[in-house]
């Protein structure tokens, strides 16, 4: 049976989540602050974590980072009352796989959980990948998580690395924002935010800025692609 850890400091909300998830057939354990959630993660193996962002003692961002250190593949879904692009970027940088803004429809929450669990159990993340990806003068080692362009090392954050890795796996093909959101972030693209554009700009500053040939291209109204400028 799927075991879910819910970390929520509002007891009424936590109990509602527990009851609803149990009705869907999940086993649920509650934690009411970040430190309690951290202790439970160290002592129990969970299949998925649902965590609020604003928590006592240890907030959701900090908790996600701790979880990622021990269980890099466990899906993390963040619940937040925050709605700005920067907040969402913080959640993804902390290791979250998806987020939902409160208040939310429980049916949508259950649908998101099923998607995350399906992706975890499908073996999709376990598929054997080539150790080295190369495009033009850009080289990525997926084992050491290192990136070089023209033999110059480029330092990337985990999310920047994942985005560039996906683009290098699909070079010279237009990647829509929806595809990037689903394949890189494992989330649904929110047209009211521009977090994908923000990360594309981050990559451009690191991958293209100091080089004459630009590799990260924008196709207006369609998306982005990795292609060497002619």
PDB file of C-alpha atoms in Angstrom:
ATOM      1  CA  UNK A   1       0.000   0.000   0.000  1.00  0.00           C
ATOM      2  CA  UNK A   2       1.234   3.494  -0.862  1.00  0.00           C
ATOM      3  CA  UNK A   3       2.476   5.323   2.253  1.00  0.00           C
ATOM      4  CA  UNK A   4       2.265   9.134   2.167  1.00  0.00           C
ATOM      5  CA  UNK A   5       3.796  11.556   4.657  1.00  0.00           C
ATOM      6  CA  UNK A   6       1.753  14.757   5.086  1.00  0.00           C
ATOM      7  CA  UNK A   7       3.582  17.638   6.779  1.00  0.00           C
ATOM      8  CA  UNK A   8       1.046  20.333   7.692  1.00  0.00           C
ATOM      9  CA  UNK A   9       1.015  22.505  10.837  1.00  0.00           C
ATOM     10  CA  UNK A  10      -2.696  23.330  10.684  1.00  0.00           C
ATOM     11  CA  UNK A  11      -4.202  20.302  12.406  1.00  0.00           C
ATOM     12  CA  UNK A  12      -7.654  20.718  10.845  1.00  0.00           C
ATOM     13  CA  UNK A  13      -6.162  20.810   7.334  1.00  0.00           C
ATOM     14  CA  UNK A  14      -3.866  17.879   8.141  1.00  0.00           C
ATOM     15  CA  UNK A  15      -6.768  15.752   9.383  1.00  0.00           C
ATOM     16  CA  UNK A  16      -8.863  16.598   6.320  1.00  0.00           C
ATOM     17  CA  UNK A  17      -5.984  15.591   4.051  1.00  0.00           C
ATOM     18  CA  UNK A  18      -5.474  12.364   5.983  1.00  0.00           C
ATOM     19  CA  UNK A  19      -9.137  11.420   5.803  1.00  0.00           C
ATOM     20  CA  UNK A  20      -9.407  12.217   2.106  1.00  0.00           C
ATOM     21  CA  UNK A  21      -6.238  10.341   1.180  1.00  0.00           C
ATOM     22  CA  UNK A  22      -7.210   7.311   3.238  1.00  0.00           C
ATOM     23  CA  UNK A  23     -10.552   7.228   1.429  1.00  0.00           C
ATOM     24  CA  UNK A  24      -8.528   6.971  -1.785  1.00  0.00           C
ATOM     25  CA  UNK A  25      -6.725   3.918  -0.421  1.00  0.00           C
ATOM     26  CA  UNK A  26      -3.461   5.458   0.797  1.00  0.00           C
ATOM     27  CA  UNK A  27      -1.781   4.959   4.156  1.00  0.00           C
ATOM     28  CA  UNK A  28      -1.096   8.379   5.703  1.00  0.00           C
ATOM     29  CA  UNK A  29       1.235   9.562   8.455  1.00  0.00           C
ATOM     30  CA  UNK A  30       0.973  13.131   9.749  1.00  0.00           C
ATOM     31  CA  UNK A  31       3.690  15.497  10.903  1.00  0.00           C
ATOM     32  CA  UNK A  32       2.859  18.939  12.286  1.00  0.00           C
ATOM     33  CA  UNK A  33       6.208  20.685  11.859  1.00  0.00           C
ATOM     34  CA  UNK A  34       9.318  20.355   9.716  1.00  0.00           C
ATOM     35  CA  UNK A  35      11.493  18.753  12.362  1.00  0.00           C
ATOM     36  CA  UNK A  36       8.883  16.070  13.027  1.00  0.00           C
ATOM     37  CA  UNK A  37       8.700  15.449   9.290  1.00  0.00           C
ATOM     38  CA  UNK A  38      12.486  15.150   9.121  1.00  0.00           C
ATOM     39  CA  UNK A  39      12.553  12.609  11.962  1.00  0.00           C
ATOM     40  CA  UNK A  40       9.839  10.503  10.309  1.00  0.00           C
ATOM     41  CA  UNK A  41      11.670  10.548   6.960  1.00  0.00           C
ATOM     42  CA  UNK A  42      14.787   9.176   8.650  1.00  0.00           C
ATOM     43  CA  UNK A  43      12.881   6.374  10.393  1.00  0.00           C
ATOM     44  CA  UNK A  44      10.248   5.364   7.822  1.00  0.00           C
ATOM     45  CA  UNK A  45      10.277   4.760   4.086  1.00  0.00           C
ATOM     46  CA  UNK A  46       7.536   6.770   2.373  1.00  0.00           C
ATOM     47  CA  UNK A  47       6.373   6.618  -1.231  1.00  0.00           C
ATOM     48  CA  UNK A  48       5.476  10.309  -1.460  1.00  0.00           C
ATOM     49  CA  UNK A  49       5.670  13.457   0.670  1.00  0.00           C
ATOM     50  CA  UNK A  50       3.097  16.269   0.754  1.00  0.00           C
ATOM     51  CA  UNK A  51       4.419  19.293   2.615  1.00  0.00           C
ATOM     52  CA  UNK A  52       3.253  22.790   3.355  1.00  0.00           C
ATOM     53  CA  UNK A  53       5.819  25.523   2.710  1.00  0.00           C
ATOM     54  CA  UNK A  54       5.329  27.569   5.876  1.00  0.00           C
ATOM     55  CA  UNK A  55       6.033  25.237   8.788  1.00  0.00           C
ATOM     56  CA  UNK A  56       7.296  25.679  12.367  1.00  0.00           C
ATOM     57  CA  UNK A  57      10.913  24.785  13.247  1.00  0.00           C
ATOM     58  CA  UNK A  58      11.882  23.749   9.705  1.00  0.00           C
ATOM     59  CA  UNK A  59      10.122  25.168   6.658  1.00  0.00           C
ATOM     60  CA  UNK A  60       9.079  23.202   3.601  1.00  0.00           C
ATOM     61  CA  UNK A  61      12.049  24.341   1.505  1.00  0.00           C
ATOM     62  CA  UNK A  62      14.527  23.170   4.142  1.00  0.00           C
ATOM     63  CA  UNK A  63      12.662  19.905   4.637  1.00  0.00           C
ATOM     64  CA  UNK A  64      12.665  19.190   0.892  1.00  0.00           C
ATOM     65  CA  UNK A  65      16.415  19.695   0.700  1.00  0.00           C
ATOM     66  CA  UNK A  66      16.939  17.284   3.606  1.00  0.00           C
ATOM     67  CA  UNK A  67      14.686  14.682   1.990  1.00  0.00           C
ATOM     68  CA  UNK A  68      16.566  14.986  -1.308  1.00  0.00           C
ATOM     69  CA  UNK A  69      19.873  14.275   0.441  1.00  0.00           C
ATOM     70  CA  UNK A  70      18.595  10.895   1.662  1.00  0.00           C
ATOM     71  CA  UNK A  71      15.937   9.942  -0.884  1.00  0.00           C
ATOM     72  CA  UNK A  72      16.672  11.672  -4.208  1.00  0.00           C
ATOM     73  CA  UNK A  73      13.829   9.897  -6.035  1.00  0.00           C
ATOM     74  CA  UNK A  74      10.910  10.268  -3.620  1.00  0.00           C
ATOM     75  CA  UNK A  75       8.195  12.531  -5.102  1.00  0.00           C
ATOM     76  CA  UNK A  76       7.577  15.754  -3.151  1.00  0.00           C
ATOM     77  CA  UNK A  77       4.412  17.797  -3.653  1.00  0.00           C
ATOM     78  CA  UNK A  78       4.391  21.230  -2.006  1.00  0.00           C
ATOM     79  CA  UNK A  79       1.264  22.990  -0.762  1.00  0.00           C
ATOM     80  CA  UNK A  80       1.578  26.737  -0.645  1.00  0.00           C
ATOM     81  CA  UNK A  81      -0.434  29.884  -0.199  1.00  0.00           C
ATOM     82  CA  UNK A  82       2.330  31.688  -2.056  1.00  0.00           C
ATOM     83  CA  UNK A  83       1.852  32.426  -5.724  1.00  0.00           C
ATOM     84  CA  UNK A  84       4.742  34.406  -7.180  1.00  0.00           C
ATOM     85  CA  UNK A  85       7.185  33.061  -9.739  1.00  0.00           C
ATOM     86  CA  UNK A  86      10.092  33.403  -7.302  1.00  0.00           C
ATOM     87  CA  UNK A  87       8.269  31.271  -4.721  1.00  0.00           C
ATOM     88  CA  UNK A  88       7.682  28.527  -7.270  1.00  0.00           C
ATOM     89  CA  UNK A  89      11.334  28.641  -8.354  1.00  0.00           C
ATOM     90  CA  UNK A  90      12.372  28.287  -4.715  1.00  0.00           C
ATOM     91  CA  UNK A  91      10.173  25.211  -4.377  1.00  0.00           C
ATOM     92  CA  UNK A  92      11.693  23.546  -7.418  1.00  0.00           C
ATOM     93  CA  UNK A  93      15.243  24.461  -6.410  1.00  0.00           C
ATOM     94  CA  UNK A  94      14.554  22.919  -3.000  1.00  0.00           C
ATOM     95  CA  UNK A  95      13.713  19.648  -4.738  1.00  0.00           C
ATOM     96  CA  UNK A  96       9.920  19.704  -5.075  1.00  0.00           C
ATOM     97  CA  UNK A  97       8.447  17.787  -8.020  1.00  0.00           C
ATOM     98  CA  UNK A  98       5.132  19.616  -8.088  1.00  0.00           C
ATOM     99  CA  UNK A  99       3.220  22.296  -6.212  1.00  0.00           C
ATOM    100  CA  UNK A 100      -0.367  23.252  -5.563  1.00  0.00           C
ATOM    101  CA  UNK A 101      -1.657  26.599  -4.363  1.00  0.00           C
ATOM    102  CA  UNK A 102      -4.143  26.626  -1.490  1.00  0.00           C
ATOM    103  CA  UNK A 103      -7.078  26.335  -1.552  1.00  0.00           C
ATOM    104  CA  UNK A 104      -7.199  23.433  -3.994  1.00  0.00           C
ATOM    105  CA  UNK A 105      -9.635  20.845  -5.287  1.00  0.00           C
ATOM    106  CA  UNK A 106      -8.981  17.465  -3.651  1.00  0.00           C
ATOM    107  CA  UNK A 107      -9.697  15.667  -6.928  1.00  0.00           C
ATOM    108  CA  UNK A 108      -6.873  17.604  -8.556  1.00  0.00           C
ATOM    109  CA  UNK A 109      -4.573  16.782  -5.629  1.00  0.00           C
ATOM    110  CA  UNK A 110      -5.343  13.084  -6.056  1.00  0.00           C
ATOM    111  CA  UNK A 111      -4.714  13.334  -9.796  1.00  0.00           C
ATOM    112  CA  UNK A 112      -1.333  14.994  -9.199  1.00  0.00           C
ATOM    113  CA  UNK A 113      -0.411  12.272  -6.681  1.00  0.00           C
ATOM    114  CA  UNK A 114      -1.253   9.540  -9.204  1.00  0.00           C
ATOM    115  CA  UNK A 115       0.907  11.199 -11.866  1.00  0.00           C
ATOM    116  CA  UNK A 116       3.884  11.489  -9.514  1.00  0.00           C
ATOM    117  CA  UNK A 117       3.543   7.893  -8.314  1.00  0.00           C
ATOM    118  CA  UNK A 118       3.134   6.606 -11.861  1.00  0.00           C
ATOM    119  CA  UNK A 119       6.278   8.374 -12.986  1.00  0.00           C
ATOM    120  CA  UNK A 120       8.185   7.029 -10.018  1.00  0.00           C
ATOM    121  CA  UNK A 121       6.997   3.469 -10.580  1.00  0.00           C
ATOM    122  CA  UNK A 122       7.179   3.433 -14.372  1.00  0.00           C
ATOM    123  CA  UNK A 123      10.932   3.088 -14.368  1.00  0.00           C
ATOM    124  CA  UNK A 124      11.080   6.248 -16.422  1.00  0.00           C
ATOM    125  CA  UNK A 125      13.620   7.798 -14.093  1.00  0.00           C
ATOM    126  CA  UNK A 126      15.562   4.549 -13.927  1.00  0.00           C
ATOM    127  CA  UNK A 127      16.070   4.161 -17.662  1.00  0.00           C
ATOM    128  CA  UNK A 128      19.707   3.818 -18.592  1.00  0.00           C
ATOM    129  CA  UNK A 129      21.012   7.078 -19.990  1.00  0.00           C
ATOM    130  CA  UNK A 130      24.223   7.742 -21.891  1.00  0.00           C
ATOM    131  CA  UNK A 131      26.938   8.969 -19.548  1.00  0.00           C
ATOM    132  CA  UNK A 132      27.974  11.729 -21.939  1.00  0.00           C
ATOM    133  CA  UNK A 133      25.833  14.058 -24.035  1.00  0.00           C
ATOM    134  CA  UNK A 134      27.422  16.281 -26.663  1.00  0.00           C
ATOM    135  CA  UNK A 135      26.074  18.995 -28.909  1.00  0.00           C
ATOM    136  CA  UNK A 136      28.352  21.332 -30.854  1.00  0.00           C
ATOM    137  CA  UNK A 137      31.071  22.349 -28.331  1.00  0.00           C
ATOM    138  CA  UNK A 138      28.810  21.642 -25.345  1.00  0.00           C
ATOM    139  CA  UNK A 139      29.476  18.464 -23.343  1.00  0.00           C
ATOM    140  CA  UNK A 140      27.577  17.056 -20.364  1.00  0.00           C
ATOM    141  CA  UNK A 141      28.540  14.141 -18.139  1.00  0.00           C
ATOM    142  CA  UNK A 142      25.337  12.848 -16.540  1.00  0.00           C
ATOM    143  CA  UNK A 143      27.222  10.713 -14.018  1.00  0.00           C
ATOM    144  CA  UNK A 144      29.450  13.457 -12.592  1.00  0.00           C
ATOM    145  CA  UNK A 145      26.855  16.208 -13.253  1.00  0.00           C
ATOM    146  CA  UNK A 146      29.495  18.316 -14.989  1.00  0.00           C
ATOM    147  CA  UNK A 147      29.044  20.557 -18.023  1.00  0.00           C
ATOM    148  CA  UNK A 148      31.738  22.016 -20.275  1.00  0.00           C
ATOM    149  CA  UNK A 149      31.587  24.306 -23.260  1.00  0.00           C
ATOM    150  CA  UNK A 150      34.714  24.561 -25.351  1.00  0.00           C
ATOM    151  CA  UNK A 151      36.498  22.866 -22.403  1.00  0.00           C
ATOM    152  CA  UNK A 152      35.357  25.609 -20.005  1.00  0.00           C
ATOM    153  CA  UNK A 153      33.384  24.298 -17.032  1.00  0.00           C
ATOM    154  CA  UNK A 154      29.881  25.692 -16.532  1.00  0.00           C
ATOM    155  CA  UNK A 155      28.398  25.555 -13.039  1.00  0.00           C
ATOM    156  CA  UNK A 156      24.662  24.804 -13.007  1.00  0.00           C
ATOM    157  CA  UNK A 157      22.044  24.372 -10.294  1.00  0.00           C
ATOM    158  CA  UNK A 158      20.241  20.982 -10.251  1.00  0.00           C
ATOM    159  CA  UNK A 159      17.190  22.359 -12.053  1.00  0.00           C
ATOM    160  CA  UNK A 160      19.317  24.156 -14.645  1.00  0.00           C
ATOM    161  CA  UNK A 161      21.217  20.904 -15.198  1.00  0.00           C
ATOM    162  CA  UNK A 162      17.982  18.920 -15.656  1.00  0.00           C
ATOM    163  CA  UNK A 163      16.627  21.457 -18.129  1.00  0.00           C
ATOM    164  CA  UNK A 164      19.832  21.500 -20.172  1.00  0.00           C
ATOM    165  CA  UNK A 165      20.018  17.695 -20.041  1.00  0.00           C
ATOM    166  CA  UNK A 166      16.521  17.423 -21.536  1.00  0.00           C
ATOM    167  CA  UNK A 167      17.389  19.926 -24.253  1.00  0.00           C
ATOM    168  CA  UNK A 168      20.582  18.005 -25.082  1.00  0.00           C
ATOM    169  CA  UNK A 169      18.596  14.761 -25.252  1.00  0.00           C
ATOM    170  CA  UNK A 170      16.307  16.407 -27.836  1.00  0.00           C
ATOM    171  CA  UNK A 171      18.528  18.761 -29.853  1.00  0.00           C
ATOM    172  CA  UNK A 172      17.210  20.726 -32.815  1.00  0.00           C
ATOM    173  CA  UNK A 173      13.610  20.058 -31.797  1.00  0.00           C
ATOM    174  CA  UNK A 174      11.225  22.730 -30.543  1.00  0.00           C
ATOM    175  CA  UNK A 175      10.282  22.023 -26.918  1.00  0.00           C
ATOM    176  CA  UNK A 176       7.062  23.656 -25.763  1.00  0.00           C
ATOM    177  CA  UNK A 177       6.670  25.124 -22.290  1.00  0.00           C
ATOM    178  CA  UNK A 178       4.086  22.420 -21.529  1.00  0.00           C
ATOM    179  CA  UNK A 179       6.509  19.641 -22.516  1.00  0.00           C
ATOM    180  CA  UNK A 180       9.333  21.154 -20.459  1.00  0.00           C
ATOM    181  CA  UNK A 181       7.080  21.553 -17.420  1.00  0.00           C
ATOM    182  CA  UNK A 182       5.877  17.955 -17.614  1.00  0.00           C
ATOM    183  CA  UNK A 183       9.182  16.279 -18.520  1.00  0.00           C
ATOM    184  CA  UNK A 184      11.676  18.360 -16.522  1.00  0.00           C
ATOM    185  CA  UNK A 185       9.579  19.562 -13.596  1.00  0.00           C
ATOM    186  CA  UNK A 186       6.982  16.765 -13.528  1.00  0.00           C
ATOM    187  CA  UNK A 187       4.286  19.394 -13.121  1.00  0.00           C
ATOM    188  CA  UNK A 188       1.475  21.063 -15.013  1.00  0.00           C
ATOM    189  CA  UNK A 189       2.403  24.298 -16.772  1.00  0.00           C
ATOM    190  CA  UNK A 190       0.716  27.304 -15.219  1.00  0.00           C
ATOM    191  CA  UNK A 191       0.211  29.881 -17.990  1.00  0.00           C
ATOM    192  CA  UNK A 192       0.047  32.589 -15.330  1.00  0.00           C
ATOM    193  CA  UNK A 193       3.735  32.155 -14.484  1.00  0.00           C
ATOM    194  CA  UNK A 194       6.962  32.492 -16.427  1.00  0.00           C
ATOM    195  CA  UNK A 195       9.244  30.243 -14.400  1.00  0.00           C
ATOM    196  CA  UNK A 196      10.300  28.238 -17.490  1.00  0.00           C
ATOM    197  CA  UNK A 197      11.318  31.430 -19.290  1.00  0.00           C
ATOM    198  CA  UNK A 198      13.238  32.454 -16.174  1.00  0.00           C
ATOM    199  CA  UNK A 199      15.222  29.206 -16.190  1.00  0.00           C
ATOM    200  CA  UNK A 200      15.868  29.486 -19.931  1.00  0.00           C
ATOM    201  CA  UNK A 201      17.342  32.919 -19.257  1.00  0.00           C
ATOM    202  CA  UNK A 202      19.465  31.473 -16.448  1.00  0.00           C
ATOM    203  CA  UNK A 203      20.850  28.901 -18.878  1.00  0.00           C
ATOM    204  CA  UNK A 204      21.507  31.498 -21.563  1.00  0.00           C
ATOM    205  CA  UNK A 205      23.599  33.565 -19.165  1.00  0.00           C
ATOM    206  CA  UNK A 206      25.737  30.532 -18.326  1.00  0.00           C
ATOM    207  CA  UNK A 207      25.805  28.582 -21.591  1.00  0.00           C
ATOM    208  CA  UNK A 208      25.683  31.309 -24.262  1.00  0.00           C
ATOM    209  CA  UNK A 209      26.675  34.678 -22.818  1.00  0.00           C
ATOM    210  CA  UNK A 210      30.450  34.319 -23.128  1.00  0.00           C
ATOM    211  CA  UNK A 211      30.413  32.482 -26.451  1.00  0.00           C
ATOM    212  CA  UNK A 212      30.002  33.806 -29.971  1.00  0.00           C
ATOM    213  CA  UNK A 213      27.752  30.976 -31.143  1.00  0.00           C
ATOM    214  CA  UNK A 214      24.417  30.892 -29.288  1.00  0.00           C
ATOM    215  CA  UNK A 215      22.882  27.459 -28.715  1.00  0.00           C
ATOM    216  CA  UNK A 216      19.635  28.131 -26.837  1.00  0.00           C
ATOM    217  CA  UNK A 217      17.073  29.451 -29.299  1.00  0.00           C
ATOM    218  CA  UNK A 218      13.550  30.809 -28.807  1.00  0.00           C
ATOM    219  CA  UNK A 219      10.764  30.035 -31.255  1.00  0.00           C
ATOM    220  CA  UNK A 220       8.150  32.757 -30.580  1.00  0.00           C
ATOM    221  CA  UNK A 221       4.773  31.284 -29.727  1.00  0.00           C
ATOM    222  CA  UNK A 222       6.135  27.729 -29.787  1.00  0.00           C
ATOM    223  CA  UNK A 223       8.920  27.199 -27.253  1.00  0.00           C
ATOM    224  CA  UNK A 224      12.674  26.684 -27.140  1.00  0.00           C
ATOM    225  CA  UNK A 225      15.270  24.541 -28.830  1.00  0.00           C
ATOM    226  CA  UNK A 226      18.956  23.668 -28.706  1.00  0.00           C
ATOM    227  CA  UNK A 227      20.456  24.570 -32.063  1.00  0.00           C
ATOM    228  CA  UNK A 228      23.734  26.032 -33.205  1.00  0.00           C
ATOM    229  CA  UNK A 229      23.218  29.397 -34.905  1.00  0.00           C
ATOM    230  CA  UNK A 230      24.192  29.401 -38.514  1.00  0.00           C
TER     231      UNK A 230
END
